[in-house]
mmCIF file of N, CA and C in Angstrom:
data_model
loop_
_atom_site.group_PDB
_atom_site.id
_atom_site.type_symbol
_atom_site.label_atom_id
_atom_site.label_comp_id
_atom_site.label_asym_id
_atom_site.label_seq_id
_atom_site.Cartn_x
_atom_site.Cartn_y
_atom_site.Cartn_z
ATOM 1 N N UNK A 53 -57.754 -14.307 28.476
ATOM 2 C CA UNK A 53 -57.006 -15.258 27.690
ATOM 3 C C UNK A 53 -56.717 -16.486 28.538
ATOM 4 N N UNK A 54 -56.484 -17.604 27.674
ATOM 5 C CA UNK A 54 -56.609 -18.818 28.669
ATOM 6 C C UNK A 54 -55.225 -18.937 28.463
ATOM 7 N N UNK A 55 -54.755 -20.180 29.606
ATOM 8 C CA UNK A 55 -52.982 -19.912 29.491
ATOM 9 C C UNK A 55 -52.646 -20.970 27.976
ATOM 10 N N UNK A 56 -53.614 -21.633 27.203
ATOM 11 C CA UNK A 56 -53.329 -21.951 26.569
ATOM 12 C C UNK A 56 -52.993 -21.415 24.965
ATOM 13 N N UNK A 57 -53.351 -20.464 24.722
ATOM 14 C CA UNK A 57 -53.762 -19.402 24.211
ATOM 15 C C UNK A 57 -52.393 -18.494 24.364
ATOM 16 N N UNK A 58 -51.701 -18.387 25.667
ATOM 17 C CA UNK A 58 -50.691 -17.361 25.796
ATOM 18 C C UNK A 58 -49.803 -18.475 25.711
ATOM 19 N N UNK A 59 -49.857 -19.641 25.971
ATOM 20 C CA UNK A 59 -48.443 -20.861 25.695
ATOM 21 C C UNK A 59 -48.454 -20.626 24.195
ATOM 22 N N UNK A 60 -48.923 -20.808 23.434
ATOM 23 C CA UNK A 60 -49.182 -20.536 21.795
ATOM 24 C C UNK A 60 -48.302 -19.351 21.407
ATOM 25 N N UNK A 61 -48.985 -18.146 22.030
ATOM 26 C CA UNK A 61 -48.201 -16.928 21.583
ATOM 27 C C UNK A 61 -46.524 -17.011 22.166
ATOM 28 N N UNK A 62 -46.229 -17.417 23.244
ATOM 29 C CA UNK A 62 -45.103 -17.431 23.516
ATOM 30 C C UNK A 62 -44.457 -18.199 23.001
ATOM 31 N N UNK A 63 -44.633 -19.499 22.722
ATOM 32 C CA UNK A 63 -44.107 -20.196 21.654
ATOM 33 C C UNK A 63 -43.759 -19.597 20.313
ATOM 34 N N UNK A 64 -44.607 -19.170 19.378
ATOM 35 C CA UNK A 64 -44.291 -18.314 18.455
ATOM 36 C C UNK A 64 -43.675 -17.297 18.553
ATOM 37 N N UNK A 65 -43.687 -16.760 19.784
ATOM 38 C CA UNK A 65 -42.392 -15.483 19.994
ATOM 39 C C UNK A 65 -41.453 -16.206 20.063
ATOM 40 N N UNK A 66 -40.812 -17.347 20.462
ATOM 41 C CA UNK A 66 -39.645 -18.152 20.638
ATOM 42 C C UNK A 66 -39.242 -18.308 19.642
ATOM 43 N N UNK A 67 -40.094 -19.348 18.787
ATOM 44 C CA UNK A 67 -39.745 -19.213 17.176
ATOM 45 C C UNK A 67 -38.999 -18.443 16.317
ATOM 46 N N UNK A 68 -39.726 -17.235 16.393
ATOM 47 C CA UNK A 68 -39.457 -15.968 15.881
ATOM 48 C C UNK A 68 -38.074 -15.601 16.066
ATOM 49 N N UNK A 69 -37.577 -15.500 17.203
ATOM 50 C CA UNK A 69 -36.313 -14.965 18.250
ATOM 51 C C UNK A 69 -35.477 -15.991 17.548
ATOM 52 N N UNK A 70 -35.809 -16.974 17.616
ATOM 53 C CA UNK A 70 -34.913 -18.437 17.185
ATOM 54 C C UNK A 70 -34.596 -17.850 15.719
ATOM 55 N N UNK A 71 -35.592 -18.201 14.797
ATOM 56 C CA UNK A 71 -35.413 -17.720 13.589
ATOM 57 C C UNK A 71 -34.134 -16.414 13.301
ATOM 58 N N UNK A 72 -34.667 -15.625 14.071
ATOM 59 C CA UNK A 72 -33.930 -14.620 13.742
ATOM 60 C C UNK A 72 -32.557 -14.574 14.326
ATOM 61 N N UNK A 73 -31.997 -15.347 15.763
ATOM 62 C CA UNK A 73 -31.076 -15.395 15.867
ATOM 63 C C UNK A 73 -30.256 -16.389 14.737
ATOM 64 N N UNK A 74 -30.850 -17.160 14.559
ATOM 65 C CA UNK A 74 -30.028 -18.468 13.495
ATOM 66 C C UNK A 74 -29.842 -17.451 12.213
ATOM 67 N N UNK A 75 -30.781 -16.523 11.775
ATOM 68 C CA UNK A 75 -30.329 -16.059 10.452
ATOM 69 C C UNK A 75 -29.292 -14.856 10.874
ATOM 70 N N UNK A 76 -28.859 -14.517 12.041
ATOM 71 C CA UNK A 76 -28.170 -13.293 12.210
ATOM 72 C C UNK A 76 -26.715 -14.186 12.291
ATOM 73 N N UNK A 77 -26.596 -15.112 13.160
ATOM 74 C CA UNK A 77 -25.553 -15.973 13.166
ATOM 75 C C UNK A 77 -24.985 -16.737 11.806
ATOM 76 N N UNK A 78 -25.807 -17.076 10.613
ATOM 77 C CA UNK A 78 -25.525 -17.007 9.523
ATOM 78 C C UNK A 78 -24.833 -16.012 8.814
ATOM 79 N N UNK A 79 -25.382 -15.295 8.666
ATOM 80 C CA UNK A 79 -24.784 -13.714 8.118
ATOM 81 C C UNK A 79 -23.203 -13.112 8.945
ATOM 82 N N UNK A 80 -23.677 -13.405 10.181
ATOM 83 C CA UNK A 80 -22.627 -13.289 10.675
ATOM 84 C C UNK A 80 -20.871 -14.288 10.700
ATOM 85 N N UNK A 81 -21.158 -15.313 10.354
ATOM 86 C CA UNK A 81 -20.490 -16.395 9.772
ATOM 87 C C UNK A 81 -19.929 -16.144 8.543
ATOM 88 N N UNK A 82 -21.243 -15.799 7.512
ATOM 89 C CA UNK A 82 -20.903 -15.291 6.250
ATOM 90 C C UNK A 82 -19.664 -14.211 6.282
ATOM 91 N N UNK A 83 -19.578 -13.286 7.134
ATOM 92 C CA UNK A 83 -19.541 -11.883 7.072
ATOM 93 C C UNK A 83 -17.446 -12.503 7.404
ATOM 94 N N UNK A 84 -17.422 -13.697 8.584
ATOM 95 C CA UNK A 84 -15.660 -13.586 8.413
ATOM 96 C C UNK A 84 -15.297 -15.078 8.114
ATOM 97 N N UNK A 85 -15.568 -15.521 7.125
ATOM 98 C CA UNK A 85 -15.365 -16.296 5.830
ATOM 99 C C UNK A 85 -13.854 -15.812 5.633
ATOM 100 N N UNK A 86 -13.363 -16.481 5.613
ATOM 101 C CA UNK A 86 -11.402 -16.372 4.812
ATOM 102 C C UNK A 86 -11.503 -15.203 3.281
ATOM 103 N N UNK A 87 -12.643 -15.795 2.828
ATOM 104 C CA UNK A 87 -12.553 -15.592 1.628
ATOM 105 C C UNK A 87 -13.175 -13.445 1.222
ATOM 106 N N UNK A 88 -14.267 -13.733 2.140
ATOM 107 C CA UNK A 88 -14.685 -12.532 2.229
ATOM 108 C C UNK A 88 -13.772 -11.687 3.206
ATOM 109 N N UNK A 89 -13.255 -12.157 4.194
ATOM 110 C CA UNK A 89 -12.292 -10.957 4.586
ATOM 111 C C UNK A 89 -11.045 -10.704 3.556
ATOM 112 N N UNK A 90 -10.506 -11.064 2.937
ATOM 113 C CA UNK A 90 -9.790 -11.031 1.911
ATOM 114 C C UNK A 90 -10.430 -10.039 0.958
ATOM 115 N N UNK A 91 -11.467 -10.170 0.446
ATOM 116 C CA UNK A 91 -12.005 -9.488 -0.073
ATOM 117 C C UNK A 91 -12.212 -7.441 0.346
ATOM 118 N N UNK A 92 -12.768 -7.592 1.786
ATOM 119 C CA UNK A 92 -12.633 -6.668 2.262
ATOM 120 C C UNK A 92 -11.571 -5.751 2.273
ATOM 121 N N UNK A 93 -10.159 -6.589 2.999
ATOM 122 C CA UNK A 93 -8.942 -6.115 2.837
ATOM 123 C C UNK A 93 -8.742 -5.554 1.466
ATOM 124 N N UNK A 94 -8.715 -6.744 0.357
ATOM 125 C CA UNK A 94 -8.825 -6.005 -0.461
ATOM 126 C C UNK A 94 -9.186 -4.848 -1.322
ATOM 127 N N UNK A 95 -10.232 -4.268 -1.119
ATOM 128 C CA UNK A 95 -11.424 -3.581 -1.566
ATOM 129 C C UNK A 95 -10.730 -2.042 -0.537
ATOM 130 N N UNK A 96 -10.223 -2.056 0.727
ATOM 131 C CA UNK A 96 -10.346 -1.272 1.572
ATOM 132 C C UNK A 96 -8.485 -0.609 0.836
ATOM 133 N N UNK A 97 -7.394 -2.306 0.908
ATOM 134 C CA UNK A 97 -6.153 -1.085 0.178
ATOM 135 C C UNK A 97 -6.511 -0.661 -0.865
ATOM 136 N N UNK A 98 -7.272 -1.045 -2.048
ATOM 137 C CA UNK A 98 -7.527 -0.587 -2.964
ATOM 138 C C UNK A 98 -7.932 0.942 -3.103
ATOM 139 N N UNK A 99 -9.303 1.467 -2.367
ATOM 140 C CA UNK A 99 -9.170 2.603 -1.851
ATOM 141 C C UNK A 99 -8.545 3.509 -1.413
ATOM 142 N N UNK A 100 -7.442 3.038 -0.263
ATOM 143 C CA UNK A 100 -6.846 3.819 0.116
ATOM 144 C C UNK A 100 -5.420 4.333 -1.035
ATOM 145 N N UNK A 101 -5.036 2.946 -1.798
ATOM 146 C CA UNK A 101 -4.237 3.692 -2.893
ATOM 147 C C UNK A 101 -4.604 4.865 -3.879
ATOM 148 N N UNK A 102 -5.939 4.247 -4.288
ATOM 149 C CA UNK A 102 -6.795 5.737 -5.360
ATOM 150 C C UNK A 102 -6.982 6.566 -4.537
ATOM 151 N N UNK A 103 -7.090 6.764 -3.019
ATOM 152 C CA UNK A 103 -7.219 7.858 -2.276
ATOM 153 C C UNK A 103 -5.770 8.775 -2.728
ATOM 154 N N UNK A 104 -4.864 7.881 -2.249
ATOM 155 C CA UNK A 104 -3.329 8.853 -2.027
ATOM 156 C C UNK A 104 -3.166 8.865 -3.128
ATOM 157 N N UNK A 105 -3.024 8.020 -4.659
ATOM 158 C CA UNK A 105 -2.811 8.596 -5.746
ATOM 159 C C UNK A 105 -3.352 10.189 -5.922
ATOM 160 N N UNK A 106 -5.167 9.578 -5.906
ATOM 161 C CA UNK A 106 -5.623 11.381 -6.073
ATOM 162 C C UNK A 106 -5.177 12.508 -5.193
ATOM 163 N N UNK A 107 -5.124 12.338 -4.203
ATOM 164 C CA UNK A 107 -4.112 13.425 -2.735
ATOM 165 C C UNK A 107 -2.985 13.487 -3.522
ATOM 166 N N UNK A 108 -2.177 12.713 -4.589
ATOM 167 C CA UNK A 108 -1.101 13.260 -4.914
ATOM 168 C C UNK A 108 -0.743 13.889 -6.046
ATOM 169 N N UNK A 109 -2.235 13.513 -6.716
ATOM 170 C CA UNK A 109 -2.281 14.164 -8.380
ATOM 171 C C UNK A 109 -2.780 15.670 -8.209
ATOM 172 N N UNK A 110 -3.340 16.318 -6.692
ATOM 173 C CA UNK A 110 -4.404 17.323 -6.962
ATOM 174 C C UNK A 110 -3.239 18.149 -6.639
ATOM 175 N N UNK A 111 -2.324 17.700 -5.413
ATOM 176 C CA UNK A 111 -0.665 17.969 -4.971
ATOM 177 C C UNK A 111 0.025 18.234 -6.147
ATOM 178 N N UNK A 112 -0.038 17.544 -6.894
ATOM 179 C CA UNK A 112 1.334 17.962 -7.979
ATOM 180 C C UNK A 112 0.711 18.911 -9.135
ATOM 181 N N UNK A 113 -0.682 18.630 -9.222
ATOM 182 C CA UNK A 113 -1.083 20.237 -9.927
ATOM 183 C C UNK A 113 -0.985 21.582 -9.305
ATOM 184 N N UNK A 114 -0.859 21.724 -7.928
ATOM 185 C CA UNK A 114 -0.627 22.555 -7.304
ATOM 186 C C UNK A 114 0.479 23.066 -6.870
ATOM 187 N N UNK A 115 1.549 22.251 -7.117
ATOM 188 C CA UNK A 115 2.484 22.736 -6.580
ATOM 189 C C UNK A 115 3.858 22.112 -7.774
ATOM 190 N N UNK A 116 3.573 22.310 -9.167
ATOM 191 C CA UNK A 116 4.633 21.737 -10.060
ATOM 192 C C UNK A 116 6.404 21.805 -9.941
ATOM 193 N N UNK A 117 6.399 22.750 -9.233
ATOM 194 C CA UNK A 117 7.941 22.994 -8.903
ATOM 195 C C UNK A 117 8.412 22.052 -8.000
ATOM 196 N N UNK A 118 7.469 21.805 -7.032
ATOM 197 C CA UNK A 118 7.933 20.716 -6.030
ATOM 198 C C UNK A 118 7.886 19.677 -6.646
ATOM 199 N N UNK A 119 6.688 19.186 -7.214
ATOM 200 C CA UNK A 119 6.483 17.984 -7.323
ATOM 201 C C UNK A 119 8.195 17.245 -8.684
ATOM 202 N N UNK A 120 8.327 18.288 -9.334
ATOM 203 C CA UNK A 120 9.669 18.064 -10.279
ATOM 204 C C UNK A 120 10.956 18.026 -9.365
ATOM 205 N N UNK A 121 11.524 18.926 -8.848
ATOM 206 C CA UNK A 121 12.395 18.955 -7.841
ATOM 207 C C UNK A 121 12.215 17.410 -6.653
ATOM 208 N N UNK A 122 11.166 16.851 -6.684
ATOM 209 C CA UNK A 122 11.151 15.685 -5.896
ATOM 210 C C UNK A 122 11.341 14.557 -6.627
ATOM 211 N N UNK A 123 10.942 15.010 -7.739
ATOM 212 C CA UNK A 123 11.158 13.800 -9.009
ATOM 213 C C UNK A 123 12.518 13.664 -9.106
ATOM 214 N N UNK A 124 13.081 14.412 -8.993
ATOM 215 C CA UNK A 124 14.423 14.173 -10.126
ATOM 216 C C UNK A 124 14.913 14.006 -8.517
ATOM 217 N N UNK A 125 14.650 14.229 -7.481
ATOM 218 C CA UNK A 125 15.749 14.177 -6.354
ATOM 219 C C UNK A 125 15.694 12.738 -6.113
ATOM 220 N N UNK A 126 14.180 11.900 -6.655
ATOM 221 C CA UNK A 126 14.181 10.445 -6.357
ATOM 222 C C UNK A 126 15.234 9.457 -7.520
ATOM 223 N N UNK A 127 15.009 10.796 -8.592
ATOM 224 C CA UNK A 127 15.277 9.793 -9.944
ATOM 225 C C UNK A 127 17.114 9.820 -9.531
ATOM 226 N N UNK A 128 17.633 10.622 -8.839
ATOM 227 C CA UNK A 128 19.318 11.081 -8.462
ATOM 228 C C UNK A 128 19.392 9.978 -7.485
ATOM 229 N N UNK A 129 18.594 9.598 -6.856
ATOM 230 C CA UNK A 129 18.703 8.551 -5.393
ATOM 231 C C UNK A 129 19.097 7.568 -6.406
ATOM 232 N N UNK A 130 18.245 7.060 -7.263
ATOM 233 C CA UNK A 130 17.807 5.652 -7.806
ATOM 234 C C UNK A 130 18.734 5.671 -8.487
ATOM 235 N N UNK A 131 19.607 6.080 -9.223
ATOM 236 C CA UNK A 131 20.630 6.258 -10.448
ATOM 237 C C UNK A 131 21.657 6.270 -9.858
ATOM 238 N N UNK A 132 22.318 6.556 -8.082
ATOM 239 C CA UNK A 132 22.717 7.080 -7.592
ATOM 240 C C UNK A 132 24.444 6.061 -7.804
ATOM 241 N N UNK A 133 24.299 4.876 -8.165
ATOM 242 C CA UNK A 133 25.538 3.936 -8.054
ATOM 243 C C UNK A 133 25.739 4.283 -9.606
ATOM 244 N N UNK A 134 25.190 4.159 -10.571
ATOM 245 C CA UNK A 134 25.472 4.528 -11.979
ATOM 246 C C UNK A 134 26.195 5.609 -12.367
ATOM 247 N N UNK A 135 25.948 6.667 -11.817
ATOM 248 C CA UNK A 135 26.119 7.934 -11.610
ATOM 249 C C UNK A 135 27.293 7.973 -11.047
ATOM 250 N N UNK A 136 27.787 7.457 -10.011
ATOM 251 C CA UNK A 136 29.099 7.779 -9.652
ATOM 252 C C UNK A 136 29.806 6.962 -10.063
ATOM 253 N N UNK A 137 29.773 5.628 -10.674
ATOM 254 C CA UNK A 137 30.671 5.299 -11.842
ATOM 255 C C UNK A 137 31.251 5.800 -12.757
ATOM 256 N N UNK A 138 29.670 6.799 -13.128
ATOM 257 C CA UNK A 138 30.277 7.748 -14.698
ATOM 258 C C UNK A 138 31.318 8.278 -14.412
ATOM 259 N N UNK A 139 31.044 9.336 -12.831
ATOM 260 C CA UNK A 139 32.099 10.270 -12.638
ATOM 261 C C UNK A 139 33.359 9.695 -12.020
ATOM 262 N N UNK A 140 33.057 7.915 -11.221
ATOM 263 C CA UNK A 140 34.793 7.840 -11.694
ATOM 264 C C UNK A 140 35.412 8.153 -12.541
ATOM 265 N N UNK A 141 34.620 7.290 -13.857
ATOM 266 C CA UNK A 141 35.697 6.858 -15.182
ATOM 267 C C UNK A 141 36.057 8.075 -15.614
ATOM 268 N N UNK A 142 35.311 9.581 -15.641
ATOM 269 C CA UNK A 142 35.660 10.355 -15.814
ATOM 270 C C UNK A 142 36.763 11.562 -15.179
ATOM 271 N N UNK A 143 36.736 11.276 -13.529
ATOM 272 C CA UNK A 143 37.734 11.574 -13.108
ATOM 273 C C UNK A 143 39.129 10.809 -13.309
ATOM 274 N N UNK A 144 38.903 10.031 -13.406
ATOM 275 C CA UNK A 144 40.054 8.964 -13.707
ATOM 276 C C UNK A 144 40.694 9.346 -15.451
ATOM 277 N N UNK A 145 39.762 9.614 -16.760
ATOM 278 C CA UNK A 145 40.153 9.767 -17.249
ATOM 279 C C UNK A 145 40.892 11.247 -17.243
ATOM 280 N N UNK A 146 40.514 11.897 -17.136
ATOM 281 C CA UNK A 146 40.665 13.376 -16.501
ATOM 282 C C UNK A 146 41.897 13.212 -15.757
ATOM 283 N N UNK A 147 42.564 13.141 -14.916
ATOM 284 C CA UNK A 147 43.756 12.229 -14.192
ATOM 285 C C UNK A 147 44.539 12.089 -14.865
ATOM 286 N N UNK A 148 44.486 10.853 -15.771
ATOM 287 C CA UNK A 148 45.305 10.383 -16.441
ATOM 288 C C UNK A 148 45.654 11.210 -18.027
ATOM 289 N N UNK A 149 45.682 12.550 -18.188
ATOM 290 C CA UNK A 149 45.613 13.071 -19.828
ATOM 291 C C UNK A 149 47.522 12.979 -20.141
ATOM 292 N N UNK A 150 48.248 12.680 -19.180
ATOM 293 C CA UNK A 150 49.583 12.807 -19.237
ATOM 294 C C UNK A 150 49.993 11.206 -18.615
ATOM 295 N N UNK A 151 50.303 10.124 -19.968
ATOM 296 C CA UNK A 151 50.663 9.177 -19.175
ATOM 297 C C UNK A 151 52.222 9.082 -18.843
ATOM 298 N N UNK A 152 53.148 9.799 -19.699
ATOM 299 C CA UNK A 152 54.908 9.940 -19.029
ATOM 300 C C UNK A 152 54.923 10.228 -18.427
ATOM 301 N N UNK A 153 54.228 10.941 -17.115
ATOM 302 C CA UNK A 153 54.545 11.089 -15.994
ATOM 303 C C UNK A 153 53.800 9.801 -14.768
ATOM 304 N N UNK A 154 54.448 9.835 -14.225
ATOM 305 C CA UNK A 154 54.214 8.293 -13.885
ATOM 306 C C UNK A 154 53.653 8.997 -12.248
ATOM 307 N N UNK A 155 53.154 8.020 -11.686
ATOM 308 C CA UNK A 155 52.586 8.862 -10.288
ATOM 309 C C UNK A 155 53.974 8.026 -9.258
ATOM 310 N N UNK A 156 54.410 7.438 -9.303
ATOM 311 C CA UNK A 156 55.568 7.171 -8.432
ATOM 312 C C UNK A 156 56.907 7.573 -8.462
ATOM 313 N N UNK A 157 57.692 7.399 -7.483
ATOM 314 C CA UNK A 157 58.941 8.315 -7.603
ATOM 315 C C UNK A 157 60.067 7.181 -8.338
ATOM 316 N N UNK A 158 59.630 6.188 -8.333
ATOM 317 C CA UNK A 158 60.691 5.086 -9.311
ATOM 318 C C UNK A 158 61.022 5.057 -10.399
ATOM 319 N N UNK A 159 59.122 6.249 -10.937
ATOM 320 C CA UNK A 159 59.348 6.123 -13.085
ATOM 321 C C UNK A 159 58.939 5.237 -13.234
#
């Protein structure tokens, strides 16, 4: 082979290398875009919620006693200021079924 002949081929291997680095660096550009990592993120909590939903639906077919007993222990948390209002007004009314007697010693 003459060296002109192998300047040719090496050139076109350069090319090539070139080419392919510029299209990998593209893609790679592409790949953390604002828009597409957003996307990702997205796509990835998304998953992981239908993951733990289903981990918690296959859970509460399996185990219905718990899963109720946890319910109502959240639904007692959440209600939890309402709830002891009721049972002021009700201790309070309860308390009070005798109003002539007065709670002080003055009458």
């Amino acid at each position: 082979m003459s060296g002109v002949v192998r300047y040719r081929e090496a050139v076109a291997r350069a090319e090539a290398a070139k080419h392919s680095l510029m299209s990998s660096a593209q893609a790679a550009r592409a790949r953390i875009t604002p828009a597409r990592l957003k996307q990702d993120a997205t796509t990835k909590v998304v998953e992981a919620a239908m993951d733990g939903m289903a981990y918690a639906a296959a859970t509460a077919r399996q185990r219905p006693a718990m899963t109720g007993a946890a319910g109502a222990a959240i639904l007692l948390f959440l209600a939890r200021r309402p709830l002891a209002a009721l049972f002021r007004r009700l201790y309070v009314g309860h308390d009070d079924i005798n109003p002539d007697h007065s709670e002080t010693d003055d009458g």
